[in-house]
Structure formats: C-alpha cells, structure tokens
C-alpha cells in the first residue's frame, strides 16, 4: 500500500499555490466555472495545452479535490469534468487576481520575460 505524503505550509498563500500552481490549472478552473465539460471540449477551450498535459492536470486536480470526474457508462463512453465546491471556492478567490492581471496586462506583456528567472 502506498504511503500518503503529507505537506506543511508556511502560510495560506503557500498552500493555495500548491493546489492551483502551474500554468494550466487556473485556466482549467476558469473554463469549468460555467458547468461540466467533456475532455475534447476542455482541450479546445484551453488553447496550447497538449493532450498529455491536460490528462495529467485533470488527474492532479481530481486528486486535490478541485474537480469531479463523472463517467457515464454508455457507448461510446462519456466522461465529464466539473468543479467541486472546493474548486468553485478557489475560482472565487482567484477572481480578484484575474482582475488585477486584466488591469495590468499591458505592463505585464511589456516585461522582458527572457531576462526573468
């Protein structure tokens, strides 16, 4: 049996970033805010994400409790992804960060990203 790895966090922001960190999770959360989507719909709605990365991100988000994966036993098989209450609450928390990004998008786009990090 696999031992569960526990983490401790230095602050709330550290914990939040651990759950939603990375380039894609925020976009997936945003895309699912209006209701469930199938894998292909998600892939089309999140431009630039590869099928492999989307699969990995969805698995991680299911493990962390941000989304629910519903399998409909029919032919052809149908799978839908939807936000849990936990996922909706993170979307709500990220809304003000998104507004900040919209407000400063021109300045952020002007950053010489090749010189950062």
Short mmCIF file of C-alpha atoms in Angstrom, two decimals:
data_model
loop_
_atom_site.label_atom_id
_atom_site.label_comp_id
_atom_site.label_asym_id
_atom_site.label_seq_id
_atom_site.Cartn_x
_atom_site.Cartn_y
_atom_site.Cartn_z
CA UNK A 1 0.00 0.00 0.00
CA UNK A 2 1.30 3.44 -0.96
CA UNK A 3 2.11 5.74 1.95
CA UNK A 4 0.40 9.12 1.78
CA UNK A 5 2.79 12.05 1.64
CA UNK A 6 1.82 14.97 3.90
CA UNK A 7 2.95 18.55 3.47
CA UNK A 8 3.06 21.51 5.79
CA UNK A 9 2.85 25.07 4.51
CA UNK A 10 4.43 28.29 5.68
CA UNK A 11 1.28 30.35 5.02
CA UNK A 12 -2.10 30.30 3.31
CA UNK A 13 -0.68 31.60 0.03
CA UNK A 14 1.86 28.78 0.01
CA UNK A 15 -0.98 26.26 0.47
CA UNK A 16 -3.15 27.86 -2.25
CA UNK A 17 -0.31 27.91 -4.78
CA UNK A 18 0.43 24.24 -4.05
CA UNK A 19 -3.14 23.37 -5.07
CA UNK A 20 -3.50 25.64 -8.10
CA UNK A 21 0.12 26.17 -9.10
CA UNK A 22 1.39 25.83 -12.64
CA UNK A 23 0.37 27.39 -15.91
CA UNK A 24 -2.75 25.34 -16.67
CA UNK A 25 -4.79 24.73 -13.52
CA UNK A 26 -6.12 28.29 -13.30
CA UNK A 27 -7.19 28.19 -16.94
CA UNK A 28 -8.91 24.83 -16.46
CA UNK A 29 -10.71 26.13 -13.36
CA UNK A 30 -11.82 29.24 -15.24
CA UNK A 31 -13.02 27.15 -18.19
CA UNK A 32 -15.11 24.88 -15.94
CA UNK A 33 -16.75 27.70 -13.96
CA UNK A 34 -19.93 27.67 -16.08
CA UNK A 35 -20.53 23.92 -15.92
CA UNK A 36 -19.24 20.46 -16.80
CA UNK A 37 -17.26 19.79 -19.97
CA UNK A 38 -16.01 16.69 -21.74
CA UNK A 39 -12.30 16.15 -22.37
CA UNK A 40 -12.41 17.29 -26.02
CA UNK A 41 -14.36 20.43 -25.10
CA UNK A 42 -11.79 21.27 -22.44
CA UNK A 43 -8.91 20.68 -24.83
CA UNK A 44 -10.44 23.10 -27.37
CA UNK A 45 -11.25 25.67 -24.67
CA UNK A 46 -7.68 25.75 -23.29
CA UNK A 47 -5.52 26.72 -26.27
CA UNK A 48 -1.95 25.47 -26.32
CA UNK A 49 -2.34 22.61 -23.85
CA UNK A 50 -1.29 19.17 -25.06
CA UNK A 51 -3.49 16.14 -24.54
CA UNK A 52 -0.89 14.57 -22.23
CA UNK A 53 -0.55 17.68 -20.06
CA UNK A 54 -4.33 18.12 -19.86
CA UNK A 55 -4.71 14.50 -18.69
CA UNK A 56 -2.03 14.99 -16.02
CA UNK A 57 -3.52 18.29 -14.83
CA UNK A 58 -7.05 16.84 -14.64
CA UNK A 59 -5.74 13.88 -12.60
CA UNK A 60 -3.93 16.20 -10.19
CA UNK A 61 -7.00 18.41 -9.86
CA UNK A 62 -9.18 15.38 -9.15
CA UNK A 63 -6.70 14.16 -6.51
CA UNK A 64 -6.64 17.58 -4.80
CA UNK A 65 -10.43 17.73 -4.82
CA UNK A 66 -10.81 20.68 -7.21
CA UNK A 67 -12.81 18.77 -9.77
CA UNK A 68 -15.06 15.78 -10.14
CA UNK A 69 -14.77 13.22 -12.95
CA UNK A 70 -18.10 11.65 -13.90
CA UNK A 71 -18.01 8.53 -16.07
CA UNK A 72 -21.23 7.69 -17.93
CA UNK A 73 -21.36 4.01 -18.81
CA UNK A 74 -22.66 4.20 -22.36
CA UNK A 75 -21.39 3.54 -25.87
CA UNK A 76 -19.30 5.46 -26.75
CA UNK A 77 -18.11 6.12 -23.16
CA UNK A 78 -18.70 9.66 -21.92
CA UNK A 79 -16.63 11.42 -19.24
CA UNK A 80 -17.40 14.89 -17.89
CA UNK A 81 -15.33 17.10 -15.63
CA UNK A 82 -16.91 19.60 -13.26
CA UNK A 83 -15.80 21.77 -10.37
CA UNK A 84 -16.38 20.67 -6.81
CA UNK A 85 -17.37 23.21 -4.14
CA UNK A 86 -13.65 23.34 -3.28
CA UNK A 87 -12.87 24.17 -6.93
CA UNK A 88 -15.60 26.85 -7.08
CA UNK A 89 -14.22 28.40 -3.89
CA UNK A 90 -10.72 28.61 -5.43
CA UNK A 91 -12.19 30.19 -8.58
CA UNK A 92 -13.89 32.80 -6.40
CA UNK A 93 -10.60 33.50 -4.61
CA UNK A 94 -8.72 33.81 -7.93
CA UNK A 95 -11.24 36.26 -9.42
CA UNK A 96 -9.56 39.30 -7.88
CA UNK A 97 -6.14 38.08 -9.06
CA UNK A 98 -7.58 37.79 -12.59
CA UNK A 99 -8.95 41.34 -12.33
CA UNK A 100 -5.51 42.55 -11.25
CA UNK A 101 -4.00 40.81 -14.29
CA UNK A 102 -6.56 42.42 -16.62
CA UNK A 103 -5.85 45.83 -15.11
CA UNK A 104 -2.09 45.45 -15.63
CA UNK A 105 -1.96 43.24 -18.75
CA UNK A 106 -0.14 45.81 -20.92
CA UNK A 107 2.56 46.34 -18.30
CA UNK A 108 2.92 42.58 -17.77
CA UNK A 109 3.16 41.91 -21.52
CA UNK A 110 5.95 44.54 -21.74
CA UNK A 111 8.12 42.68 -19.22
CA UNK A 112 11.30 41.27 -20.85
CA UNK A 113 10.44 37.70 -19.86
CA UNK A 114 13.64 36.28 -21.35
CA UNK A 115 15.54 38.22 -18.62
CA UNK A 116 13.36 36.97 -15.74
CA UNK A 117 14.28 33.86 -13.71
#
